[in-house]
Short mmCIF file of C-alpha atoms in Angstrom, two decimals:
data_model
loop_
_atom_site.label_atom_id
_atom_site.label_comp_id
_atom_site.label_asym_id
_atom_site.label_seq_id
_atom_site.Cartn_x
_atom_site.Cartn_y
_atom_site.Cartn_z
CA MET L 1 44.73 -27.67 1.56
CA ASN L 2 45.97 -27.59 5.28
CA LYS L 3 48.39 -24.74 5.73
CA GLN L 4 50.99 -23.51 8.19
CA CYS L 5 49.50 -20.63 10.24
CA LEU L 6 51.51 -18.94 12.43
CA ILE L 7 49.46 -16.64 15.17
CA ILE L 8 51.62 -13.44 16.67
CA GLY L 9 49.49 -13.02 20.13
CA GLY L 10 48.10 -15.26 22.52
CA GLY L 11 45.25 -13.34 24.07
CA ILE L 12 41.39 -13.92 23.97
CA ILE L 13 41.65 -13.28 19.94
CA GLY L 14 44.89 -15.50 19.30
CA LEU L 15 43.19 -18.70 20.83
CA ASN L 16 39.93 -18.10 19.28
CA ILE L 17 41.59 -17.92 15.74
CA ALA L 18 43.84 -20.89 16.95
CA TYR L 19 40.68 -22.84 17.76
CA TYR L 20 38.76 -22.10 14.58
CA LEU L 21 41.93 -22.82 12.40
CA TYR L 22 42.69 -26.28 14.41
CA LYS L 23 38.78 -26.99 13.58
CA GLU L 24 39.78 -26.55 9.86
CA GLY L 25 42.53 -28.82 9.87
CA HIS L 26 45.34 -26.20 9.95
CA GLU L 27 48.62 -26.66 11.72
CA VAL L 28 48.87 -23.92 14.18
CA THR L 29 51.53 -22.00 16.05
CA ILE L 30 50.95 -19.45 18.17
CA ILE L 31 53.73 -17.08 19.95
CA ASP L 32 53.48 -14.30 22.79
CA ARG L 33 55.75 -12.11 24.11
CA ASN L 34 54.67 -13.15 27.75
CA ASP L 35 53.74 -16.37 29.17
CA PHE L 36 49.74 -16.47 28.23
CA SER L 37 48.96 -15.62 31.73
CA SER L 38 48.33 -11.75 31.92
CA GLY L 39 47.17 -9.05 30.16
CA ALA L 40 43.64 -7.48 29.41
CA SER L 41 42.40 -11.16 28.49
CA PHE L 42 42.35 -12.02 32.09
CA ILE L 43 41.56 -8.85 33.71
CA ASN L 44 38.43 -7.81 32.02
CA ALA L 45 34.81 -7.86 32.55
CA GLY L 46 34.07 -10.71 30.66
CA TYR L 47 30.87 -9.42 28.85
CA ILE L 48 29.35 -10.91 25.61
CA THR L 49 27.91 -7.34 24.50
CA PRO L 50 25.35 -7.26 21.82
CA SER L 51 24.25 -4.17 23.85
CA HIS L 52 27.49 -2.71 23.12
CA PHE L 53 26.84 -1.40 19.33
CA ILE L 54 28.04 2.16 20.09
CA PRO L 55 31.60 2.79 18.95
CA LEU L 56 33.95 4.47 21.34
CA SER L 57 34.53 7.69 18.91
CA SER L 58 31.03 8.78 19.08
CA PRO L 59 29.15 12.27 19.32
CA GLY L 60 30.06 14.49 22.52
CA ILE L 61 33.28 12.19 23.42
CA ILE L 62 35.70 14.77 22.59
CA THR L 63 33.72 17.58 24.89
CA LYS L 64 33.28 15.03 27.72
CA GLY L 65 37.11 13.80 27.33
CA LEU L 66 38.09 17.35 27.71
CA LYS L 67 36.22 17.64 30.53
CA TRP L 68 37.50 14.39 32.06
CA MET L 69 41.24 15.45 31.60
CA LEU L 70 41.12 17.95 34.12
CA ASN L 71 39.75 15.42 36.73
CA LYS L 72 42.03 13.22 37.77
CA ASN L 73 39.20 10.51 39.18
CA SER L 74 37.63 10.48 36.08
CA PRO L 75 36.79 7.40 34.23
CA PHE L 76 38.43 8.44 30.95
CA TYR L 77 41.80 10.05 30.81
CA VAL L 78 44.26 11.03 27.94
CA LYS L 79 47.40 11.99 28.44
CA PRO L 80 48.57 14.59 26.12
CA ARG L 81 51.87 14.06 24.14
CA SER L 82 53.80 14.86 21.22
CA ASP L 83 54.10 11.44 19.78
CA MET L 84 53.23 11.73 16.06
CA ASP L 85 51.34 8.45 15.89
CA PHE L 86 49.21 9.71 18.78
CA ILE L 87 48.52 12.84 17.06
CA LYS L 88 47.23 11.07 13.88
CA TRP L 89 45.47 8.56 15.94
CA ALA L 90 43.43 11.69 17.66
CA TRP L 91 42.86 13.60 14.68
CA SER L 92 41.37 10.26 13.07
CA PHE L 93 39.36 9.71 16.33
CA LYS L 94 38.05 13.00 16.08
CA ARG L 95 36.59 12.83 12.48
CA SER L 96 35.23 9.38 13.55
CA ALA L 97 33.41 11.23 16.47
CA THR L 98 30.21 11.89 14.12
CA GLN L 99 26.39 10.92 14.21
CA LYS L 100 27.02 9.65 10.41
CA ARG L 101 30.16 7.34 11.33
CA VAL L 102 28.28 6.00 14.28
CA ASP L 103 25.07 5.18 12.33
CA GLN L 104 27.12 3.51 9.91
CA SER L 105 29.33 1.48 12.20
CA ILE L 106 26.11 0.34 14.23
CA PRO L 107 25.17 -2.80 11.88
CA ALA L 108 28.60 -4.16 11.63
CA ILE L 109 29.11 -4.02 15.28
CA LEU L 110 25.67 -5.20 15.93
CA LYS L 111 26.07 -7.94 13.93
CA ILE L 112 29.60 -9.44 14.96
CA ASN L 113 28.69 -9.58 18.64
CA LEU L 114 25.57 -11.26 18.10
CA MET L 115 27.58 -13.94 15.83
CA SER L 116 30.10 -13.94 18.56
CA ARG L 117 27.79 -14.85 21.15
CA ASP L 118 26.13 -17.92 19.39
CA LEU L 119 29.43 -19.02 18.67
CA TYR L 120 30.24 -19.05 22.36
CA GLN L 121 27.11 -20.84 22.85
CA ALA L 122 27.91 -23.46 20.20
CA MET L 123 31.23 -24.05 21.57
CA LYS L 124 29.87 -24.47 25.04
CA GLU L 125 27.39 -27.16 23.63
CA SER L 126 30.03 -29.00 21.75
CA SER L 127 32.29 -31.60 23.43
CA ASP L 128 35.50 -29.61 23.21
CA PHE L 129 35.74 -28.62 26.70
CA ASP L 130 33.73 -27.18 29.43
CA PHE L 131 33.50 -23.71 30.38
CA GLU L 132 31.22 -20.87 32.44
CA PHE L 133 28.81 -19.61 30.06
CA ASN L 134 25.80 -17.50 31.74
CA GLN L 135 23.11 -15.49 29.73
CA LYS L 136 21.95 -13.39 32.80
CA GLY L 137 21.80 -10.20 30.47
CA LEU L 138 23.25 -7.03 31.46
CA LEU L 139 21.87 -3.70 33.79
CA MET L 140 22.84 -0.41 32.97
CA CYS L 141 22.29 1.54 36.10
CA TYR L 142 22.03 5.35 36.52
CA LYS L 143 21.81 7.87 39.46
CA LEU L 144 21.16 10.98 37.19
CA ALA L 145 17.82 11.61 35.48
CA GLU L 146 19.95 13.16 32.44
CA THR L 147 21.84 9.79 32.44
CA GLY L 148 18.87 7.63 32.29
CA ASP L 149 17.73 9.73 29.26
CA GLU L 150 20.97 9.39 27.26
CA GLU L 151 20.80 5.76 28.00
CA GLY L 152 17.02 5.68 27.29
CA GLU L 153 17.89 6.84 23.49
CA VAL L 154 20.62 4.10 22.94
CA ALA L 155 17.63 1.70 24.33
CA GLU L 156 15.37 2.77 21.66
CA ILE L 157 18.01 2.48 18.88
CA ALA L 158 18.52 -1.14 20.45
CA LEU L 159 15.04 -1.91 20.32
CA LYS L 160 14.73 -0.83 16.65
CA ARG L 161 17.73 -3.18 15.74
CA GLY L 162 15.53 -6.45 17.23
CA LEU L 163 17.42 -6.62 21.06
CA LYS L 164 15.00 -6.63 23.99
CA VAL L 165 15.57 -3.60 26.33
CA LYS L 166 13.40 -3.00 29.59
CA HIS L 167 13.38 0.13 31.42
CA LEU L 168 13.39 -0.70 35.63
CA ASN L 169 12.32 1.76 38.27
CA LYS L 170 13.89 1.34 41.63
CA GLU L 171 11.19 -1.21 42.82
CA GLU L 172 11.57 -3.58 39.84
CA LEU L 173 15.31 -3.12 39.98
CA LYS L 174 14.79 -4.86 43.48
CA LEU L 175 12.64 -7.86 42.35
CA LEU L 176 15.48 -8.66 39.73
CA GLU L 177 18.42 -7.93 42.32
CA PRO L 178 16.93 -9.05 45.55
CA ASN L 179 20.14 -9.35 47.50
CA VAL L 180 21.52 -5.93 46.22
CA ASP L 181 20.79 -2.66 47.62
CA PHE L 182 21.07 -0.18 44.99
CA ASN L 183 21.75 3.29 45.65
CA VAL L 184 20.43 4.37 42.05
CA ASN L 185 17.53 6.07 40.28
CA GLY L 186 16.81 3.41 37.66
CA ALA L 187 18.26 0.98 34.94
CA TYR L 188 18.18 -0.75 31.76
CA PHE L 189 17.97 -4.25 31.45
CA TYR L 190 19.24 -6.15 28.32
CA ASP L 191 18.25 -9.38 28.19
CA SER L 192 20.79 -10.47 25.16
CA ASP L 193 24.15 -10.13 26.89
CA ALA L 194 26.13 -12.77 28.50
CA HIS L 195 29.19 -13.17 30.97
CA MET L 196 31.99 -15.48 31.83
CA THR L 197 34.87 -16.24 34.05
CA PRO L 198 38.10 -14.92 31.63
CA ASN L 199 40.65 -16.47 33.41
CA ASP L 200 39.12 -19.91 33.70
CA PHE L 201 38.31 -19.86 30.16
CA MET L 202 41.91 -18.85 28.74
CA ARG L 203 43.13 -21.53 30.81
CA ASP L 204 41.05 -24.28 29.81
CA MET L 205 41.09 -23.03 26.08
CA LYS L 206 44.83 -23.28 26.22
CA ALA L 207 44.69 -26.81 27.79
CA PHE L 208 42.37 -27.98 25.02
CA LEU L 209 44.59 -26.43 21.90
CA LYS L 210 47.94 -27.81 23.43
CA LYS L 211 45.97 -31.30 23.66
CA GLN L 212 45.12 -31.20 20.09
CA GLY L 213 48.72 -30.49 18.88
CA VAL L 214 48.86 -26.73 18.57
CA ASN L 215 52.22 -25.30 19.31
CA PHE L 216 52.79 -22.64 21.70
CA ILE L 217 56.06 -20.35 21.75
CA LEU L 218 56.35 -18.54 25.29
CA ASN L 219 58.15 -15.18 26.08
CA GLU L 220 59.12 -14.81 22.84
CA GLU L 221 59.07 -11.37 20.84
CA VAL L 222 58.84 -11.03 17.11
CA GLU L 223 61.51 -8.87 15.96
CA ASP L 224 61.27 -8.92 11.99
CA PHE L 225 59.81 -10.39 9.16
CA LYS L 226 61.53 -11.93 6.08
CA ILE L 227 59.43 -11.17 2.80
CA ASN L 228 59.95 -12.51 -0.40
CA SER L 229 57.53 -11.95 -3.55
CA GLY L 230 55.15 -9.84 -1.33
CA ARG L 231 54.81 -12.79 0.97
CA ILE L 232 55.93 -13.23 4.45
CA ASN L 233 58.14 -16.38 4.10
CA THR L 234 59.54 -16.62 7.73
CA VAL L 235 58.89 -14.67 11.06
CA LYS L 236 62.02 -13.74 12.83
CA THR L 237 61.96 -13.91 16.96
CA SER L 238 65.05 -13.29 19.54
CA LEU L 239 65.52 -17.11 19.41
CA ARG L 240 64.42 -18.46 15.93
CA GLU L 241 63.09 -18.01 12.48
CA ILE L 242 59.69 -19.70 12.16
CA PRO L 243 58.23 -20.56 8.72
CA ALA L 244 54.56 -19.90 7.92
CA ASP L 245 52.02 -20.37 5.03
CA GLU L 246 49.74 -17.71 6.79
CA VAL L 247 50.53 -15.18 9.29
CA ILE L 248 47.92 -13.65 11.86
CA ILE L 249 48.74 -10.63 13.71
CA ALA L 250 46.65 -10.33 17.04
CA ALA L 251 49.12 -8.94 19.14
CA GLY L 252 46.66 -6.53 20.71
CA THR L 253 48.15 -2.90 21.27
CA TRP L 254 51.58 -4.13 20.18
CA THR L 255 50.00 -4.97 16.51
CA SER L 256 50.81 -1.48 15.37
CA LYS L 257 54.47 -1.83 16.06
CA LEU L 258 54.55 -5.11 14.29
CA ALA L 259 52.70 -3.37 11.65
CA LYS L 260 55.50 -0.67 10.94
CA LYS L 261 58.04 -3.22 10.34
CA LEU L 262 55.93 -4.29 7.74
CA LYS L 263 55.55 -0.59 6.69
CA ILE L 264 51.80 -0.61 7.22
CA PRO L 265 50.20 2.24 8.86
CA LEU L 266 47.88 0.27 11.39
CA SER L 267 46.56 2.96 13.71
CA LEU L 268 45.93 1.65 17.17
CA GLU L 269 46.31 3.57 20.57
CA ALA L 270 46.45 1.71 23.93
CA GLY L 271 43.42 2.11 26.44
CA LYS L 272 44.55 1.00 29.56
CA GLY L 273 41.88 -0.64 32.03
CA TYR L 274 42.29 -1.77 35.45
CA SER L 275 40.39 -4.43 37.56
CA PHE L 276 40.16 -6.40 40.94
CA ASN L 277 38.37 -9.03 42.71
CA VAL L 278 36.28 -9.36 45.74
CA GLU L 279 36.20 -12.54 46.77
CA LYS L 280 33.53 -12.12 49.70
CA SER L 281 29.85 -12.45 49.25
CA THR L 282 28.50 -9.27 47.42
CA GLY L 283 25.41 -10.75 46.51
CA ILE L 284 25.39 -9.42 43.21
CA SER L 285 24.04 -11.88 40.46
CA ILE L 286 23.65 -9.74 37.46
CA PRO L 287 26.55 -8.25 35.36
CA THR L 288 25.94 -4.49 35.90
CA ILE L 289 27.70 -1.00 34.28
CA LEU L 290 27.36 1.71 36.29
CA ILE L 291 27.11 4.44 34.02
CA GLU L 292 28.16 7.87 35.08
CA ALA L 293 31.19 6.06 36.75
CA ARG L 294 32.17 3.71 33.96
CA VAL L 295 32.54 0.86 36.21
CA ALA L 296 31.95 -3.04 35.18
CA VAL L 297 30.72 -5.33 37.99
CA THR L 298 30.60 -9.04 36.80
CA PRO L 299 29.61 -11.98 39.06
CA MET L 300 32.12 -14.59 38.43
CA ASN L 301 33.34 -18.22 39.42
CA GLY L 302 34.09 -17.56 43.17
CA PHE L 303 33.94 -13.67 43.06
CA THR L 304 32.96 -10.47 41.91
CA ARG L 305 34.80 -8.30 39.59
CA PHE L 306 34.90 -4.73 39.31
CA ALA L 307 36.59 -2.74 36.31
CA GLY L 308 36.73 0.08 35.07
CA THR L 309 38.73 3.38 33.27
CA MET L 310 39.92 4.18 30.02
CA GLU L 311 43.31 5.26 30.00
CA LEU L 312 45.23 6.76 26.69
CA SER L 313 48.87 7.00 28.30
CA GLY L 314 50.98 5.04 25.74
CA LEU L 315 51.99 1.31 25.66
CA ASN L 316 52.56 1.03 29.87
CA GLU L 317 50.85 -1.25 32.10
CA ARG L 318 51.64 0.69 35.28
CA ILE L 319 49.15 0.72 37.91
CA SER L 320 47.52 4.15 39.14
CA LYS L 321 46.25 3.44 43.14
CA ASN L 322 44.41 6.58 42.59
CA ARG L 323 42.25 5.27 39.44
CA VAL L 324 41.58 1.81 41.30
CA GLU L 325 40.45 3.70 44.39
CA THR L 326 38.11 5.60 42.29
CA ILE L 327 36.68 2.65 40.87
CA ALA L 328 36.43 1.35 44.47
CA ASN L 329 34.80 4.29 45.79
CA ALA L 330 32.31 4.46 42.56
CA ALA L 331 31.21 0.73 43.40
CA GLU L 332 30.24 1.72 47.32
CA GLY L 333 28.48 4.63 45.83
CA TYR L 334 26.03 2.58 44.03
CA TYR L 335 25.76 -0.57 46.36
CA LYS L 336 24.67 0.64 49.97
CA GLY L 337 26.54 -1.50 52.21
CA LEU L 338 29.19 -2.74 50.10
CA LYS L 339 32.84 -2.47 51.55
CA ILE L 340 35.92 -3.18 49.31
CA ASP L 341 38.57 -3.94 51.26
CA GLU L 342 42.29 -2.64 50.98
CA GLU L 343 43.61 -5.88 50.01
CA ASP L 344 41.47 -6.17 47.20
CA ILE L 345 42.27 -2.79 45.98
CA SER L 346 46.19 -3.46 46.41
CA ASN L 347 45.78 -6.97 43.86
CA ALA L 348 44.17 -4.72 41.39
CA LYS L 349 46.04 -5.30 37.97
CA SER L 350 45.83 -3.48 34.68
CA GLY L 351 45.52 -4.33 30.94
CA LEU L 352 45.98 -2.74 27.51
CA ARG L 353 43.31 -2.64 25.10
CA PRO L 354 43.86 -1.89 21.22
CA CYS L 355 41.87 1.12 20.25
CA SER L 356 41.16 1.69 16.56
CA PRO L 357 40.40 5.68 15.80
CA ASP L 358 36.94 4.82 14.51
CA GLY L 359 35.97 2.16 17.09
CA LEU L 360 35.95 -0.82 14.67
CA PRO L 361 38.27 -3.54 15.02
CA TYR L 362 40.53 -4.27 12.20
CA ILE L 363 40.04 -7.89 10.50
CA GLY L 364 41.09 -8.88 7.31
CA ARG L 365 43.97 -9.36 4.63
CA SER L 366 46.30 -6.28 4.01
CA LYS L 367 46.61 -5.50 0.26
CA ALA L 368 50.42 -4.90 1.53
CA VAL L 369 51.23 -8.12 2.16
CA LYS L 370 49.66 -11.32 0.35
CA ASN L 371 49.58 -13.69 3.46
CA LEU L 372 48.81 -11.41 6.19
CA ILE L 373 45.94 -11.08 8.13
CA PHE L 374 45.60 -8.43 11.09
CA ALA L 375 42.96 -9.36 14.08
CA THR L 376 43.16 -6.37 16.17
CA GLY L 377 41.78 -3.06 17.59
CA HIS L 378 38.21 -4.63 19.29
CA ALA L 379 38.98 -2.02 22.23
CA MET L 380 36.40 -3.05 25.14
CA MET L 381 34.91 -5.73 22.81
CA GLY L 382 38.01 -7.89 22.61
CA TRP L 383 36.39 -10.74 24.96
CA SER L 384 32.87 -10.33 23.43
CA LEU L 385 34.40 -10.59 19.77
CA GLY L 386 36.86 -13.33 20.08
CA PRO L 387 34.97 -16.18 18.64
CA ALA L 388 33.81 -14.46 15.69
CA THR L 389 36.88 -12.97 14.76
CA GLY L 390 38.48 -16.30 14.96
CA LYS L 391 35.65 -17.86 12.85
CA LEU L 392 35.98 -15.11 10.04
CA VAL L 393 39.92 -15.45 10.35
CA SER L 394 39.61 -19.23 9.58
CA GLU L 395 37.18 -18.72 6.68
CA ILE L 396 39.58 -16.10 5.22
CA ILE L 397 42.49 -18.60 5.43
CA SER L 398 40.33 -21.76 4.30
CA GLU L 399 38.80 -19.69 1.45
CA LYS L 400 35.21 -20.04 2.49
CA LYS L 401 32.19 -17.97 2.34
CA LEU L 402 32.61 -15.69 5.30
CA SER L 403 29.78 -15.03 7.90
CA MET L 404 29.40 -11.53 7.48
CA ASP L 405 30.64 -8.72 5.40
CA ILE L 406 33.98 -7.62 7.01
CA ASN L 407 34.81 -4.74 4.42
CA PRO L 408 34.08 -2.36 7.58
CA PHE L 409 36.67 -3.83 9.35
CA SER L 410 39.48 -3.66 6.41
CA PRO L 411 42.92 -2.90 7.91
CA ASP L 412 43.20 -0.92 4.60
CA ARG L 413 40.43 1.24 5.45
CA LYS L 414 40.63 5.10 5.36
CA ILE L 415 39.67 6.64 8.86
#
C-alpha cells in the first residue's frame, strides 16, 4: 500500500530515505529548516567507512577528552555547561565508554557500514543518476610509535572481522602515494573504504528526486505535531499543516528538540566539525586520516578537502578560526611541502553532527508514537550510513523483511 511519507530533514540521511521510499512507490515530501544547500552533509570528508567500526564512546576517550579540554588546539573539545540535557548525555556517554559496550557495538556498526557501501555501489550502477564513487581505500597515517601500536590493535580486530588491512612503512607508503612526501612513520591501509564528493552527490540526488515527483519544502521549521489515537495526523510548520501517514524525523542534531515536542527523550549532542577546500594540486590521491591530529584528507572532484575537530559546544555553527588553522597546521606537518593559503582557511565551513551517547545511530520506530520513525545520531558516519539508513527505513514503512537486525539502533534503547 502506497503511503504519504513526510521526512523532516534534507541532509544525506533524509535524501536517501526519500530515494528508497520513492523506489517503493510511496508519496514523499521532504521539509527542511534550511534550503538544502548547507550543513554537515555538504562539508564532510565524503568517506564510506567500513574501517570505522569503533564507536566514539570507547575506552580511554574520557581521559583523552579531559586532557584535550586544556588545549585550545586539541582535535576534541567539550564546552562544560550546566544544561541538564548535556549533563545526562555526558553521563550516558561515560557509561557507554567500556570495552564490553564497544565489543557489543562493533558487529552492528560494521554490518551497516558494509551494507551502505554496497548500496552506494548499486546506486552507482543503476541508471538513476551518475555520481563519483571511488573505492581507493583509506590510509591511517601516524607519526608516533605509540599511535601506530594503538592503530595496529584496531587493525587486528578488522582482520578478524574480514576486512583487508595492511601495514605500510615509509617506503611502501611512497609507492602507494608517489606524488606525496609524507612526514610520518607509517600507515595502515584499509582497501575496504571508498569516498565521494558530497556537494556533487547532494545536488544530483536532489535533482533526481525532484524529477521523480518528490516534494521539497524549503526554509520552513516544524513547530508542532497534531496527534490523535497515538498517531501523528499532521505536522505543523510556520506556514502550513502537512498530513502524513508516516513521519520520519531525520533532522540531525535538531531531532532531539522535535522529539521533546512529542515527549520522547532522545539523547543527542551536536558535534561540530570544520572543513575547507584546497583547489590547487596537492598530489594527494588516496583519502587519509592523520591520526594524532584527527584530520581527514580527501581528494575530491577538483579539489582536496581537509576536515577535522569534534567540538561539543551546543547548537551553534560559529566558526573558530583558531581550530581551522589547527587543521591547516596539522596537514602541513604531515605533508612536506604542503602550503595552505589564508584564503582557503578563511573559506572554511562548519557542520553539526548528531552524536548519540553510545556511538550508535537511532534508526527505527518509537513505541511512543505509532507512525513515527527516527533516523539520526550517525555522528561522523552520517555520509557513510546514508543509503543503509534509507533502505532500512523504507523496509520498515513497506513492512518488508529488514536487511539487518536494527535492535541495536532502537530509539527506545536504554543507554
